[in-house]
Every structure is written in structure tokens, then in C-alpha cells.
CSV table of C-alpha atoms in Angstrom, one decimal:
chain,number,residue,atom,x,y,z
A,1,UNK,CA,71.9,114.7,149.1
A,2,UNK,CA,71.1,117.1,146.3
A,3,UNK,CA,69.0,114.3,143.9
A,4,UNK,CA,70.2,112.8,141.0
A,5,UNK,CA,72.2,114.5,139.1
A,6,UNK,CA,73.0,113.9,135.4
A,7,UNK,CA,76.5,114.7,133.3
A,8,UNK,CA,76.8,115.8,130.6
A,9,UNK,CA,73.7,118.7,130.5
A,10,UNK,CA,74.2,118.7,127.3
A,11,UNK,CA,76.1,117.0,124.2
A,12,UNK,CA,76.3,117.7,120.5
A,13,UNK,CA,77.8,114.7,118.7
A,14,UNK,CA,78.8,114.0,114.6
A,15,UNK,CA,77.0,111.1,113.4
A,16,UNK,CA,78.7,107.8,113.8
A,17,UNK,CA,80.5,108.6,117.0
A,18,UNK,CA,80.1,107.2,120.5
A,19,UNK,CA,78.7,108.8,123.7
A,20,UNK,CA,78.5,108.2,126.9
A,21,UNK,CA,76.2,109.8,129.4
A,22,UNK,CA,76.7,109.5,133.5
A,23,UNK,CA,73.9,109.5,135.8
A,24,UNK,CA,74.6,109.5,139.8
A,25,UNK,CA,71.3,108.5,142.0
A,26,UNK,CA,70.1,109.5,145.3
A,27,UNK,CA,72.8,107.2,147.4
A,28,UNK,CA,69.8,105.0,149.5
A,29,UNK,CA,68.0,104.1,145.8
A,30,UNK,CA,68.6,100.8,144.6
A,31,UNK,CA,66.4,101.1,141.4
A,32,UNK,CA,67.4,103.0,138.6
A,33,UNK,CA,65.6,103.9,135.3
A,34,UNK,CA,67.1,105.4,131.6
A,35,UNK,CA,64.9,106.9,129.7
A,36,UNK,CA,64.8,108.5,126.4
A,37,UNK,CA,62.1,111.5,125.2
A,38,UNK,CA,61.3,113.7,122.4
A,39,UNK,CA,59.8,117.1,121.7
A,40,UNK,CA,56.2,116.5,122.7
A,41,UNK,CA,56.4,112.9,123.8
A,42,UNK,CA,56.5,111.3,127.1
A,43,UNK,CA,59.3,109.5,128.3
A,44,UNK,CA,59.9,106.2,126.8
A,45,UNK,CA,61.6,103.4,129.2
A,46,UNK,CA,64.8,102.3,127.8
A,47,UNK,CA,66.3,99.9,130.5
A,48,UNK,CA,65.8,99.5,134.1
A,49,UNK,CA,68.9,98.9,137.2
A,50,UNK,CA,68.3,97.2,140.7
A,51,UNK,CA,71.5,97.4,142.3
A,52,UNK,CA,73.8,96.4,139.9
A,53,UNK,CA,71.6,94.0,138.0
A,54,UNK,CA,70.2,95.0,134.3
A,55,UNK,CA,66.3,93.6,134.9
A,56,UNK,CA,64.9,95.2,132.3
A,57,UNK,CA,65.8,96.4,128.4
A,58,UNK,CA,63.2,97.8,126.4
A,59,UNK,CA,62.9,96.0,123.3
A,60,UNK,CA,63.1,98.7,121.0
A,61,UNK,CA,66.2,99.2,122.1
A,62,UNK,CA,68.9,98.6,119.5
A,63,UNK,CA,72.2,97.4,120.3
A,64,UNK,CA,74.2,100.5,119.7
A,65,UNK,CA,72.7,101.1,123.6
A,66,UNK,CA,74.5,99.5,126.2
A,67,UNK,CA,74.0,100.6,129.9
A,68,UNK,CA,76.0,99.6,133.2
A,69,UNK,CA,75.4,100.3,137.1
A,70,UNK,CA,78.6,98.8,138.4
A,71,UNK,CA,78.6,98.3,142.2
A,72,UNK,CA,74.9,99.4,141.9
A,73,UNK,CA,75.9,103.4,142.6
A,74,UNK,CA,76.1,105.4,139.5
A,75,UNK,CA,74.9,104.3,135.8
A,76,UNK,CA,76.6,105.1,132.3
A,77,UNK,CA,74.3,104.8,129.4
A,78,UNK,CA,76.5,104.7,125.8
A,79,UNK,CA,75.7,105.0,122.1
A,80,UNK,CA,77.7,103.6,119.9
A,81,UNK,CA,78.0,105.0,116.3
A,82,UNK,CA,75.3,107.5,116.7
A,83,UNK,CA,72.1,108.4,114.6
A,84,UNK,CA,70.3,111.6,113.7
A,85,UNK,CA,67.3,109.7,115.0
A,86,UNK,CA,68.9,109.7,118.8
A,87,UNK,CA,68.4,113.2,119.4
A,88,UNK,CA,66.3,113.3,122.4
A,89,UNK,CA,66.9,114.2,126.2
A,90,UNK,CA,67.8,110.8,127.8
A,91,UNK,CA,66.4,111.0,131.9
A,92,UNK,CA,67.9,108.9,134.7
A,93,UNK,CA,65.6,108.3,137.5
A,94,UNK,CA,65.9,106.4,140.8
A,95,UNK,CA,63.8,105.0,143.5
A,96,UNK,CA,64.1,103.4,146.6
A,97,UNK,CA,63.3,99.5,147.5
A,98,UNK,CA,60.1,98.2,148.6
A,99,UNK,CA,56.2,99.9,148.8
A,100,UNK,CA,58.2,104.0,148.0
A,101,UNK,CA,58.2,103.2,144.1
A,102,UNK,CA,57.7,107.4,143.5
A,103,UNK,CA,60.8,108.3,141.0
A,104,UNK,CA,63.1,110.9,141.3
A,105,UNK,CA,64.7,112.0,138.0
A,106,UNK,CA,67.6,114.6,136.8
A,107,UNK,CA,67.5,117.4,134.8
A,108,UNK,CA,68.6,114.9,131.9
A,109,UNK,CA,71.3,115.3,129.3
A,110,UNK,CA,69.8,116.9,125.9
A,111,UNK,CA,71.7,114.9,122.7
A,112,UNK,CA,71.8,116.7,119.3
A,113,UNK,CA,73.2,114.1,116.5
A,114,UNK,CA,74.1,116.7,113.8
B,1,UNK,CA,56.2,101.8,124.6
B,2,UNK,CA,53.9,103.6,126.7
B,3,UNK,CA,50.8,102.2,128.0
B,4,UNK,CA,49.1,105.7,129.5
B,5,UNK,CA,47.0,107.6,127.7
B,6,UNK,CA,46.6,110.9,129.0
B,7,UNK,CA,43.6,113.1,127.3
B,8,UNK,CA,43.1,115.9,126.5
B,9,UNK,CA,46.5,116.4,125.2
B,10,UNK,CA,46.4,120.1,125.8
B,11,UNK,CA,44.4,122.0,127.8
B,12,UNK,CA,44.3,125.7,128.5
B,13,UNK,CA,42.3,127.1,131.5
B,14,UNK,CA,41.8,130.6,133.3
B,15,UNK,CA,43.7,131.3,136.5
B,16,UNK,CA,41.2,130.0,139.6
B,17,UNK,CA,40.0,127.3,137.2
B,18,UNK,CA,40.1,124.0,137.8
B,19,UNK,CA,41.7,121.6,135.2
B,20,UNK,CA,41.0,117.4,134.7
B,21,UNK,CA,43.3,115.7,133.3
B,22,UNK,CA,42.3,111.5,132.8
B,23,UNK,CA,44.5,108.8,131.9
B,24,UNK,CA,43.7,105.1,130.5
B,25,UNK,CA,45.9,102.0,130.7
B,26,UNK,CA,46.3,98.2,129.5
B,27,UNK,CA,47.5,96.0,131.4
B,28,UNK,CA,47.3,95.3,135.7
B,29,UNK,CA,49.2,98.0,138.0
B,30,UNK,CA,51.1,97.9,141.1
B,31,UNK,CA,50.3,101.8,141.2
B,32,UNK,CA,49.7,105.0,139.4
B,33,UNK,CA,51.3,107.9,139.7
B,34,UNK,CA,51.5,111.7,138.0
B,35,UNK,CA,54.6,113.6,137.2
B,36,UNK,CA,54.6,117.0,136.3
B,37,UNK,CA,57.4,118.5,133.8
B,38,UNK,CA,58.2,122.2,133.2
B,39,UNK,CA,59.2,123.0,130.0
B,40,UNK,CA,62.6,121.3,129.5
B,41,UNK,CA,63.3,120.0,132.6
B,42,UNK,CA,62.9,117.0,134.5
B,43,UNK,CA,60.2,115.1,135.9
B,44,UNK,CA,58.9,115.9,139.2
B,45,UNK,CA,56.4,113.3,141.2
B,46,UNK,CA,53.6,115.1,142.4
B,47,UNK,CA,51.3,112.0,143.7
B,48,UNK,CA,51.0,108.3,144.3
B,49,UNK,CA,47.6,106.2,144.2
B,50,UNK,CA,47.7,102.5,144.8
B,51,UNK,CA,45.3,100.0,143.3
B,52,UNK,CA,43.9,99.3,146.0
B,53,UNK,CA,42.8,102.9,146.9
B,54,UNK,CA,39.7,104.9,144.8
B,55,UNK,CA,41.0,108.3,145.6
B,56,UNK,CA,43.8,110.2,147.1
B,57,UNK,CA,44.1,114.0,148.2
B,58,UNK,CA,47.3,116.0,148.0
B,59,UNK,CA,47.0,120.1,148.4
B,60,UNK,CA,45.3,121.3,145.5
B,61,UNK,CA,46.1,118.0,143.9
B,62,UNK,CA,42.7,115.0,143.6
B,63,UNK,CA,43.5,112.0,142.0
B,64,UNK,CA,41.1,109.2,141.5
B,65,UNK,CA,41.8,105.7,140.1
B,66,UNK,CA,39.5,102.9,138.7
B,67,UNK,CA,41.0,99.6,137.8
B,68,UNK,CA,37.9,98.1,136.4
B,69,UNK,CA,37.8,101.1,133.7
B,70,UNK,CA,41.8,101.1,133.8
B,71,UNK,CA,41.5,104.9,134.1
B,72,UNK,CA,42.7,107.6,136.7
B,73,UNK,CA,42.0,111.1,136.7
B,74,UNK,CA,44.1,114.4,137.9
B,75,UNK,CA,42.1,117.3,139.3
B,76,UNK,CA,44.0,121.0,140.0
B,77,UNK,CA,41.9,122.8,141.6
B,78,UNK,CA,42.1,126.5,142.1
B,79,UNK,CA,44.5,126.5,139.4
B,80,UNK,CA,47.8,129.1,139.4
B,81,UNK,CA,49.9,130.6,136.1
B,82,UNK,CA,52.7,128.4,138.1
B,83,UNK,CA,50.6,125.3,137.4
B,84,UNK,CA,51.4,125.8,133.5
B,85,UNK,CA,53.8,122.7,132.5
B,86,UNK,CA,53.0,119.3,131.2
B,87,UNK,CA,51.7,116.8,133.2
B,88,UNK,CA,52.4,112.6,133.0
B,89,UNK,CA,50.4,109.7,134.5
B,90,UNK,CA,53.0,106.3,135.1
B,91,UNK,CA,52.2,103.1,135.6
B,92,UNK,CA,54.1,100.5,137.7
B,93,UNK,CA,53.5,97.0,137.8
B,94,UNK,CA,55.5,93.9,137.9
B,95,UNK,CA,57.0,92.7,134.4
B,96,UNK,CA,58.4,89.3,135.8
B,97,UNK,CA,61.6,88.0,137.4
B,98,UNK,CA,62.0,90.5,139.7
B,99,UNK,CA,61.8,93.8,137.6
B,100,UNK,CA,59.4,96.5,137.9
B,101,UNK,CA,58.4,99.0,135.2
B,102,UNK,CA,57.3,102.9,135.0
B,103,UNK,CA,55.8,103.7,131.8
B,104,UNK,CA,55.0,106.7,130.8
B,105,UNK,CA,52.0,108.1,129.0
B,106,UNK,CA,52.5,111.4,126.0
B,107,UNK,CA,51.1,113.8,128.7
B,108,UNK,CA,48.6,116.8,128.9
B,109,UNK,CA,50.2,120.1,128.2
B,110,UNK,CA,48.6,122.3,130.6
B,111,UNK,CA,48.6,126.3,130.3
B,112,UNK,CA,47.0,128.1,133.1
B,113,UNK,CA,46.4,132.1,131.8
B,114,UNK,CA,46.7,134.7,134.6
């Protein structure tokens, strides 16, 4: 297993158009995180998996986020119609069940809204 | 949001130094843990400290936790120009229903000069 791995690296998007962002977990995790940060900032949560189940949405999410974990493998995270203010590297990270809570995160995909 | 509060927000140190980063919280944790980031990268989870436990050793790495002052420190000792990178304490606690969060403090930017 070579971690979690995140797709695209990188993505530079027009304003008003959707993306999508893929994030594949360690295979034994059943928790996975999305998280959004900025130049200078730490990571802010955005929404959290376990299995397939969406437990947790930050609320400062808006609704042009949407996130899915079907069959509780790998995660999409999508903007729709996107904003200057989105830029940001968005991290996927994912932990096993019970006491091992430690998260392993990707390289992350770095978004440029232009 | 982010419920850490990591200070100082930068520090720079000589090589052989040793660096302290501390941390404050909010609200009740399952654990604390630190993260370290290189420039543009992803997270990587250096060390885990329950809150049961005062203190915890790891290589170079010291961490010390107390929950009646809601505050954890990170001690590098012997530090290495390889240390340089930002470093992140997370809290995880239970948010209800199941679901567990990770949040994120802004991080202490860290340069270690050779």
C-alpha cells in the first residue's frame, strides 16, 4: 500500500465551472477526512467519512460542496460553479477504526480559480 | 473552525538548538496530536498523546499535555536544518452521533539555520 493518494495534483479551473477531486485511502481505513487550506493557514475540516456514511459537514461549508464515499473505498469531493475564493489545496486524510486515530493524508490537489 | 492555537507562529532557531512549540484548546479531547508539513506538501503525523497521559517521548520528539490548562507543548530537541517545516497540533474528540473530529490549529513555522 503506497498511502493515500490524491488526483488531480493540481487543477486550474474558470470561475463558474465544476470540479471534482478524487481521493483513494489506505484500503484498511474506514474514516476519511476533506480538508481545505490556504497560504499560511492550517487545515480547516470540511467534512468527515466513516465507511460510506457522511458524519460530519463543516458548517461553513456552502452548498456548492458536495462529497461521496460510495462503498466506503475512495471519496470525490466536487465544486459546483466555482469561486476565486476556493483556491486552496484541498487534503484527504484517512484513519483506521478504534483507539489508532493518527491521520494519514495525500499530497493534496492545489486549486487555482482564475 | 480550528480550535488549536499554536504559538509562537514562527520560530527560527540555530542548528543543535532546541525549539517549543505550545498549543491551547477549547473544548474536551479524545487526544492530541502534532503533524508536521514541509513546504507544500502534506501532513505527516509525527506523535500521539492521549488525555489521559502527561507526557510522551518519541526520538528527538517531547510532547506534554495538560487538560486542566487545555494546553500541550512540542519539544525538538537537538534540532536539524531538516527539521525546518511547519508544524500542527490536532485535536480529536467526539462531536456526537458517532462522528469524530480532527481540527487543526494555524501552525508554527519552524526554520532551523545550519
Amino acid at each position: 500500500d503506497t498511502g493515500v493518494s490524491q488526483d488531480p495534483r493540481h487543477k486550474i479551473t474558470k470561475r463558474g465551472q465544476n470540479v471534482t477531486f478524487r481521493c483513494d485511502p489506505i484500503s484498511e481505513h474506514n474514516r476519511l477526512y476533506w480538508y481545505r487550506q490556504t497560504l499560511g493557514q492550517g487545515p480547516e475540516f470540511l467534512t468527515y467519512f466513516q465507511n460510506e456514511a457522511q458524519l460530519e459537514k463543516s458548517r461553513l461549508l456552502s452548498d456548492r460542496f458536495s462529497a461521496e464515499r460510495p462503498k466506503g473505498s475512495f471519496s470525490t469531493l466536487e465544486i459546483q460553479r466555482t469561486e476565486q475564493g476556493d483556491s486552496a489545496m484541498y487534503l484527504c486524510a484517512s484513519s483506521s477504526a478504534g483507539g489508532r486515530t493518527e491521520a494519514f493524508f495525500g499530497q493534496g490537489t492545489r486549486l487555482t480559480v482564475v | 473552525s480550528q480550535q488549536g492555537e499554536e504559538d509562537p507562529q514562527a520560530l527560527s532557531i540555530q542548528e543543535g538548538e532546541n525549539a517549543t512549540m505550545n498549543c491551547s484548546y477549547k473544548t474536551s479531547i479524545n487526544n492530541l496530536q502534532w503533524y508536521r508539513q514541509n513546504s507544500g506538501r502534506g501532513l505527516v503525523h509525527l506523535i500521539l498523546i492521549r488525555s489521559n497521559e502527561r507526557e510522551k517521548h518519541s526520538g528527538r520528539l517531547r510532547v506534554t499535555l495538560d487538560t486542566s490548562k487545555k494546553s500541550s507543548s512540542l519539544l525538538i530537541t537537538a534540532s536539524r536544518a531538516a527539521d525546518t517545516a511547519s508544524y500542527f497540533c490536532a485535536t480529536h474528540s467526539y462531536s456526537g452521533a458517532g462522528s469524530y473530529q480532527l481540527t487543526f490549529g494555524k501552525g508554527t513555522k519552524l526554520s532551523v539555520i545550519p
